[in-house]
Amino acid sequence: MTIAMTTHIFPRVLDLSAILEEKSYFLLGPRQTGKSTLISQSKFDGPIFDLNNEVDFFRIGQNPENLSSFITDDVKVVVIDEIQRASNVLNHVHHLIETRGVHFLLTGSSARKLRQGGVNLLGGRARILHFHPLLKRELGDSFKLERALEFGTIPSIYSSSNPRLDLEAYLGTYLRQEILAEGFVRNLQPFRRVLDIAALCNATIVNFTNIANDAQVPRTTVYEYFDLLCDTLIVYELPAWRRSRFRKPVVASKYYFFDIGVAGALQRSVGRGFASLERGQAFETWFLHELRAWIDYNQRDETLHHWRSQTGFEVDVLLGEHTAIELKAKKWVTGADLKGLQALREEESFKNYLCVCLEERPRQLDGIEILPYETFLDALWQYRYCGD
């Protein structure tokens, strides 16, 4: 599928100026999700340092003691982009927060690099907020589900006239800059094999032993690489819900790539459409991205889990302790699609039991709400499904 689109900057729902009035923040997200663009659109009164820029890196990255000299008394907010490149600056950031009341926005794409620098993320003096690819509500009339499921919603890729080539370039940049340049792995080839296999396991419970055998690496190495993927925000771990009373649950986590386009490119499925299973997993991955962004941007105290019983019943997503959601990339849902929700309902642990799908109108089936995905997302942002 090729759609000619012009480069466009989409408005984001996250208001950086508003959140920084209260406290400093680490804004962490994978490369090219739009952190720098959002910063340029926000109105800040203080300096903005980009540590990918050699001049800024020399000014404060190699000489962090110079930071205070660039901050006048009337400055309220200072931005440091790609902070993981010079975690030693955080000692001086800490001091300025304590002594001068300056609020900092510290962006990066790797929590691991910060931890390796011996930094405790400012000991609670800055909150951590994760940034995501574009949401349906941010894309507005430009949102096309089929395009999102095939190419993902990384801003530069979604609006590209050749998203397939741009996805391939993105993977090259990620492997080159994020993994090799930062020194996370010494030998790229075993990591690339694990990465390719991990993409094939997207939206599933991962068998680390099988991956180790397929990639021809020790199982401990696979664990280490998955930790790396999670730390660099490429992969997200969805833990299992274990509080089932009547059916013994499977306790293993599922893993999802942060963007279905990236997973698809690694699966080499980009440009050739989806089989039914691939389509279902793509819809699930995209939907989870929407849920995670809603939680993060609204700073909600909500958890996400999946549920699977050892007898084979499963529900895709559990939002907090109140809403169970089964996802179906189908235009017509039948009773056979609701067996997992019906089994979970016997636990009497949740308030809402929903099947989110591609149907055109809301309805009920066997006491379970059938909702078009648009209807659910609109209701979500109106806080109809939350733990309050």
Coordinates of C-alpha atoms in Angstrom, one line a residue:
M1 CA 0.0 0.0 0.0
T2 CA 1.5 3.4 -1.0
I3 CA -0.2 6.6 0.0
A4 CA 1.3 9.9 -1.0
M5 CA 1.5 12.2 2.0
T6 CA 3.3 15.4 2.6
T7 CA 5.4 16.1 5.7
H8 CA 3.1 17.4 8.4
I9 CA 3.6 18.3 12.0
F10 CA 0.7 16.9 14.0
P11 CA -0.4 18.6 17.3
R12 CA 0.3 16.4 20.3
V13 CA -1.9 16.0 23.3
L14 CA 0.9 16.3 25.8
D15 CA 1.3 19.9 27.0
L16 CA 4.9 20.2 28.1
S17 CA 4.6 23.8 29.4
A18 CA 1.7 22.9 31.6
I19 CA 3.4 19.9 33.3
L20 CA 6.7 21.7 33.8
E21 CA 5.0 24.4 35.8
E22 CA 4.8 21.9 38.6
K23 CA 8.0 19.8 38.5
S24 CA 11.0 18.7 36.4
Y25 CA 10.5 15.7 34.1
F26 CA 12.4 13.0 32.3
L27 CA 10.7 12.6 28.9
L28 CA 11.7 9.2 27.6
G29 CA 10.7 7.7 24.3
P30 CA 12.2 5.9 21.3
R31 CA 14.0 7.8 18.6
Q32 CA 11.8 9.8 16.1
T33 CA 8.7 9.7 18.2
G34 CA 8.6 13.5 18.1
K35 CA 10.2 14.7 21.3
S36 CA 12.4 17.3 19.7
T37 CA 9.6 18.5 17.5
L38 CA 7.3 18.9 20.5
I39 CA 10.1 20.9 22.3
S40 CA 10.5 23.2 19.4
Q41 CA 6.7 23.9 19.4
S42 CA 6.6 24.6 23.1
K43 CA 7.3 28.0 24.5
F44 CA 10.1 27.9 27.0
D45 CA 11.9 30.9 28.4
G46 CA 15.2 29.2 29.0
P47 CA 18.0 27.6 27.0
I48 CA 17.6 24.4 25.1
F49 CA 20.6 22.1 24.8
D50 CA 20.8 19.3 22.3
L51 CA 23.5 16.9 23.4
N52 CA 23.5 15.4 19.9
N53 CA 24.9 18.7 18.8
E54 CA 28.6 18.9 19.1
V55 CA 28.6 22.5 20.3
D56 CA 26.1 21.8 23.1
F57 CA 27.8 18.6 24.0
F58 CA 31.1 20.5 24.5
R59 CA 29.4 23.3 26.4
I60 CA 27.8 21.2 29.0
G61 CA 28.3 17.6 28.2
Q62 CA 32.1 17.7 28.6
N63 CA 32.0 20.6 31.0
P64 CA 28.8 20.2 33.1
E65 CA 30.0 22.8 35.6
N66 CA 29.2 25.4 32.8
L67 CA 25.5 24.7 33.0
S68 CA 24.6 27.3 35.6
S69 CA 26.3 30.1 33.6
F70 CA 23.8 29.7 30.8
I71 CA 20.8 30.1 33.2
T72 CA 19.8 33.6 34.1
D73 CA 17.8 34.4 37.3
D74 CA 14.6 34.8 35.4
V75 CA 14.7 31.4 33.7
K76 CA 12.1 28.9 34.9
V77 CA 12.6 26.0 32.5
V78 CA 15.7 24.5 30.9
V79 CA 15.6 21.7 28.3
I80 CA 18.4 19.2 27.8
D81 CA 17.7 16.9 24.9
E82 CA 19.3 13.4 24.7
I83 CA 20.5 13.5 28.3
Q84 CA 21.7 9.9 28.2
R85 CA 24.7 11.1 26.3
A86 CA 26.1 13.0 29.3
S87 CA 24.5 11.6 32.5
N88 CA 27.2 13.4 34.5
V89 CA 25.3 16.6 33.9
L90 CA 22.6 15.4 36.2
N91 CA 24.6 16.1 39.3
H92 CA 24.5 19.8 38.3
V93 CA 20.9 19.6 37.3
H94 CA 20.1 18.2 40.8
H95 CA 22.0 21.2 42.4
L96 CA 20.1 23.8 40.3
I97 CA 16.7 22.2 41.1
E98 CA 17.6 22.4 44.8
T99 CA 19.2 25.8 45.0
R100 CA 17.5 27.9 42.3
G101 CA 14.2 26.2 41.8
V102 CA 14.7 25.7 38.0
H103 CA 12.6 23.1 36.4
F104 CA 14.3 20.8 33.8
L105 CA 12.9 18.8 30.9
L106 CA 15.4 16.0 30.3
T107 CA 14.7 13.9 27.2
G108 CA 16.2 10.6 26.1
S109 CA 15.7 7.3 24.5
S110 CA 17.4 5.0 27.0
A111 CA 16.8 4.6 30.7
R112 CA 19.7 2.1 30.7
K113 CA 22.3 4.6 29.7
L114 CA 21.3 6.8 32.6
R115 CA 21.4 3.9 35.1
Q116 CA 24.8 2.8 33.8
G117 CA 26.0 6.3 34.6
G118 CA 25.3 5.7 38.2
V119 CA 22.5 8.2 38.3
N120 CA 19.4 7.7 40.4
L121 CA 17.2 9.8 38.1
L122 CA 17.5 12.7 40.5
G123 CA 16.1 10.8 43.5
G124 CA 12.5 11.7 42.8
R125 CA 13.1 15.4 42.0
A126 CA 12.0 14.7 38.5
R127 CA 9.1 12.6 37.3
I128 CA 9.4 10.1 34.5
L129 CA 7.1 10.4 31.6
H130 CA 7.1 8.1 28.5
F131 CA 6.5 9.5 25.0
H132 CA 4.9 7.6 22.2
P133 CA 4.3 7.6 18.5
L134 CA 1.2 9.4 17.2
L135 CA -2.2 8.6 18.5
K136 CA -5.5 8.4 16.6
R137 CA -6.7 11.7 18.2
E138 CA -3.5 13.4 17.3
L139 CA -3.7 12.4 13.7
G140 CA -7.3 13.5 13.5
D141 CA -8.7 13.2 9.9
S142 CA -5.3 11.9 8.7
F143 CA -5.8 8.7 10.7
K144 CA -6.2 5.6 8.6
L145 CA -6.4 2.3 10.5
E146 CA -4.9 0.2 7.7
R147 CA -2.0 2.5 7.3
A148 CA -1.4 2.6 11.0
L149 CA -1.5 -1.2 11.2
E150 CA 0.9 -1.7 8.4
F151 CA 3.4 1.2 8.8
G152 CA 2.9 2.3 12.4
T153 CA 2.5 5.8 13.6
I154 CA 6.1 7.2 14.1
P155 CA 5.5 10.7 12.8
S156 CA 8.1 10.8 10.0
I157 CA 7.1 7.4 8.8
Y158 CA 3.4 7.7 9.0
S159 CA 3.5 10.9 6.8
S160 CA 6.1 9.6 4.4
S161 CA 5.5 8.9 0.8
N162 CA 7.7 5.8 1.1
P163 CA 7.2 4.4 4.6
R164 CA 8.7 1.1 3.7
L165 CA 12.1 2.6 3.0
D166 CA 11.9 4.9 5.9
L167 CA 11.2 2.0 8.3
E168 CA 14.3 0.2 7.0
A169 CA 16.3 3.3 7.5
Y170 CA 14.9 3.7 11.0
L171 CA 16.0 0.2 11.9
G172 CA 19.5 0.9 10.6
T173 CA 19.6 4.1 12.7
Y174 CA 18.4 2.3 15.8
L175 CA 20.9 -0.5 15.5
R176 CA 23.8 1.9 14.6
Q177 CA 23.1 4.8 17.0
E178 CA 21.2 3.2 19.9
I179 CA 22.9 -0.1 20.2
L180 CA 26.4 0.0 18.7
A181 CA 27.3 3.7 19.4
E182 CA 26.1 3.5 23.0
G183 CA 28.1 0.3 23.5
F184 CA 25.1 -1.8 24.7
V185 CA 26.4 -4.9 22.7
R186 CA 29.8 -5.8 21.4
N187 CA 28.7 -8.1 18.6
L188 CA 25.7 -6.8 16.6
Q189 CA 25.0 -10.1 14.7
P190 CA 23.7 -12.2 17.6
F191 CA 21.6 -9.2 18.8
R192 CA 20.1 -8.7 15.3
R193 CA 19.1 -12.4 15.2
V194 CA 17.4 -12.2 18.5
L195 CA 15.8 -8.9 17.4
D196 CA 14.3 -10.5 14.3
I197 CA 13.0 -13.5 16.2
A198 CA 11.6 -11.2 18.9
A199 CA 9.6 -9.4 16.2
L200 CA 8.1 -12.7 15.2
C201 CA 7.1 -13.2 18.8
N202 CA 5.4 -9.8 19.0
A203 CA 2.1 -9.8 21.0
T204 CA 2.8 -13.3 22.3
I205 CA 4.1 -15.0 25.4
V206 CA 7.8 -15.5 24.7
N207 CA 9.6 -18.8 25.0
F208 CA 13.1 -17.7 25.8
T209 CA 14.5 -21.2 25.3
N210 CA 13.1 -21.5 21.8
I211 CA 14.5 -18.0 20.9
A212 CA 17.9 -19.0 22.2
N213 CA 17.9 -22.2 20.1
D214 CA 16.7 -20.3 17.0
A215 CA 19.2 -17.5 17.4
Q216 CA 22.0 -19.9 18.5
V217 CA 22.9 -17.9 21.6
P218 CA 22.7 -18.8 25.3
R219 CA 19.3 -18.3 27.0
T220 CA 21.0 -15.9 29.5
T221 CA 21.9 -13.8 26.5
V222 CA 18.3 -13.7 25.2
Y223 CA 17.2 -12.5 28.7
E224 CA 19.9 -9.8 28.6
Y225 CA 18.8 -8.7 25.1
F226 CA 15.2 -8.5 26.0
D227 CA 16.1 -6.4 29.0
L228 CA 18.0 -4.1 26.6
L229 CA 15.0 -3.8 24.3
C230 CA 12.8 -2.9 27.2
D231 CA 15.3 -0.4 28.6
T232 CA 15.7 1.3 25.2
L233 CA 11.9 1.5 25.0
I234 CA 11.7 -0.6 21.8
V235 CA 9.8 -3.4 23.5
Y236 CA 7.1 -3.3 26.3
E237 CA 6.5 -6.1 28.7
L238 CA 2.8 -6.8 29.5
P239 CA 2.7 -8.9 32.7
A240 CA 0.2 -11.6 33.5
W241 CA -2.7 -11.1 35.9
R242 CA -2.3 -13.6 38.6
R243 CA -5.2 -13.0 40.9
S244 CA -7.5 -15.5 39.3
R245 CA -9.4 -17.5 41.9
F246 CA -11.1 -20.2 39.9
R247 CA -8.7 -20.9 37.0
K248 CA -5.0 -21.3 37.5
P249 CA -3.4 -18.5 35.4
V250 CA -0.4 -18.6 33.1
V251 CA 2.2 -16.3 34.8
A252 CA 4.4 -15.5 31.8
S253 CA 4.5 -12.0 30.3
K254 CA 3.7 -11.0 26.7
Y255 CA 5.9 -8.6 24.8
Y256 CA 5.0 -5.9 22.4
F257 CA 7.0 -3.6 20.2
F258 CA 6.3 0.1 20.8
D259 CA 5.3 0.5 17.2
I260 CA 3.7 -2.1 14.9
G261 CA 5.5 -0.6 11.9
V262 CA 8.8 -1.4 13.4
A263 CA 7.8 -4.9 14.3
G264 CA 6.4 -5.4 10.8
A265 CA 9.6 -4.2 9.2
L266 CA 11.6 -6.7 11.2
Q267 CA 9.1 -9.4 10.3
R268 CA 9.6 -8.3 6.7
S269 CA 5.8 -8.1 6.3
V270 CA 5.8 -4.4 5.4
G271 CA 4.2 -3.9 2.0
R272 CA 2.7 -7.3 1.5
G273 CA -0.4 -7.0 3.8
F274 CA -1.4 -9.2 6.7
A275 CA -2.6 -12.7 7.2
S276 CA -5.5 -12.9 9.6
L277 CA -3.2 -13.7 12.6
E278 CA -0.8 -10.9 11.7
R279 CA -3.7 -8.5 11.4
G280 CA -5.0 -9.4 14.8
Q281 CA -1.6 -9.0 16.4
A282 CA -1.1 -5.7 14.6
F283 CA -4.4 -4.4 15.9
E284 CA -3.5 -5.6 19.4
T285 CA -0.1 -3.9 19.3
W286 CA -1.5 -0.6 18.0
F287 CA -4.4 -0.6 20.6
L288 CA -2.0 -1.3 23.5
H289 CA 0.1 1.7 22.3
E290 CA -3.1 3.9 22.5
L291 CA -3.8 2.6 26.0
R292 CA -0.2 3.2 27.3
A293 CA -0.1 6.7 25.9
W294 CA -3.4 7.5 27.6
I295 CA -2.1 6.3 30.9
D296 CA 1.3 8.1 30.5
Y297 CA 0.0 11.5 29.2
N298 CA -2.7 11.7 31.8
Q299 CA -0.3 10.4 34.4
R300 CA -2.9 7.8 35.5
D301 CA -2.2 5.3 38.3
E302 CA -3.4 2.5 36.1
T303 CA -1.9 -0.9 35.4
L304 CA -2.0 -3.1 32.3
H305 CA -2.0 -6.9 32.3
H306 CA -3.1 -9.8 30.2
W307 CA -4.8 -12.9 31.4
R308 CA -4.6 -16.5 30.2
S309 CA -5.7 -19.6 32.1
Q310 CA -3.8 -22.8 31.9
T311 CA -6.9 -24.3 30.2
G312 CA -6.6 -21.9 27.3
F313 CA -9.0 -19.0 28.1
E314 CA -7.5 -15.6 27.6
V315 CA -8.3 -11.9 27.6
D316 CA -6.0 -9.5 25.8
V317 CA -5.8 -6.5 28.1
L318 CA -6.9 -5.8 31.7
L319 CA -7.0 -2.1 32.4
G320 CA -6.5 -1.5 36.1
E321 CA -8.8 -3.6 38.2
H322 CA -11.9 -2.4 36.5
T323 CA -12.0 -3.1 32.7
A324 CA -11.3 -6.3 30.8
I325 CA -10.8 -5.9 27.1
E326 CA -10.8 -8.5 24.3
L327 CA -9.5 -7.2 20.9
K328 CA -10.8 -8.5 17.6
A329 CA -9.7 -7.1 14.2
K330 CA -13.1 -8.2 12.9
K331 CA -16.1 -6.4 11.5
W332 CA -18.5 -8.9 13.1
V333 CA -18.0 -10.5 16.5
T334 CA -19.7 -13.7 17.5
G335 CA -20.2 -15.5 20.8
A336 CA -17.1 -17.7 20.1
D337 CA -15.0 -14.6 20.3
L338 CA -16.1 -13.9 23.8
K339 CA -15.3 -17.1 25.6
G340 CA -12.3 -15.6 27.4
L341 CA -14.3 -12.6 28.7
Q342 CA -17.1 -15.0 29.8
A343 CA -14.6 -17.1 31.7
L344 CA -13.0 -14.1 33.3
R345 CA -16.4 -12.7 34.3
E346 CA -16.8 -15.7 36.6
E347 CA -14.1 -14.3 38.7
E348 CA -16.3 -11.2 39.5
S349 CA -13.2 -9.1 39.7
F350 CA -13.9 -6.4 37.0
K351 CA -16.6 -3.9 36.4
N352 CA -16.5 -3.7 32.6
Y353 CA -16.2 -6.5 30.1
L354 CA -15.6 -5.2 26.6
C355 CA -14.8 -6.5 23.1
V356 CA -13.2 -3.7 21.1
C357 CA -13.4 -4.4 17.4
L358 CA -14.0 -3.1 13.9
E359 CA -17.8 -3.1 14.0
E360 CA -19.6 0.1 13.1
R361 CA -22.0 0.4 16.0
P362 CA -21.9 -0.4 19.8
R363 CA -24.1 -3.3 20.9
Q364 CA -24.3 -6.0 23.5
L365 CA -23.8 -9.8 23.2
D366 CA -24.3 -12.2 26.1
G367 CA -24.0 -9.3 28.5
I368 CA -20.7 -8.1 27.1
E369 CA -20.3 -4.7 25.4
I370 CA -19.2 -4.8 21.7
L371 CA -17.5 -1.5 20.9
P372 CA -16.0 0.0 17.7
Y373 CA -12.5 1.0 18.5
E374 CA -13.3 4.6 17.8
T375 CA -16.1 4.6 20.3
F376 CA -13.9 3.1 23.0
L377 CA -11.0 5.5 22.5
D378 CA -13.4 8.5 22.6
A379 CA -14.9 7.2 25.8
L380 CA -11.4 6.5 27.2
W381 CA -10.4 10.1 26.8
Q382 CA -13.6 11.2 28.4
Y383 CA -12.6 9.0 31.4
R384 CA -15.5 6.7 31.2
Y385 CA -13.2 3.7 31.7
C386 CA -10.9 4.5 34.7
G387 CA -10.4 3.4 38.3
D388 CA -11.7 6.7 39.8

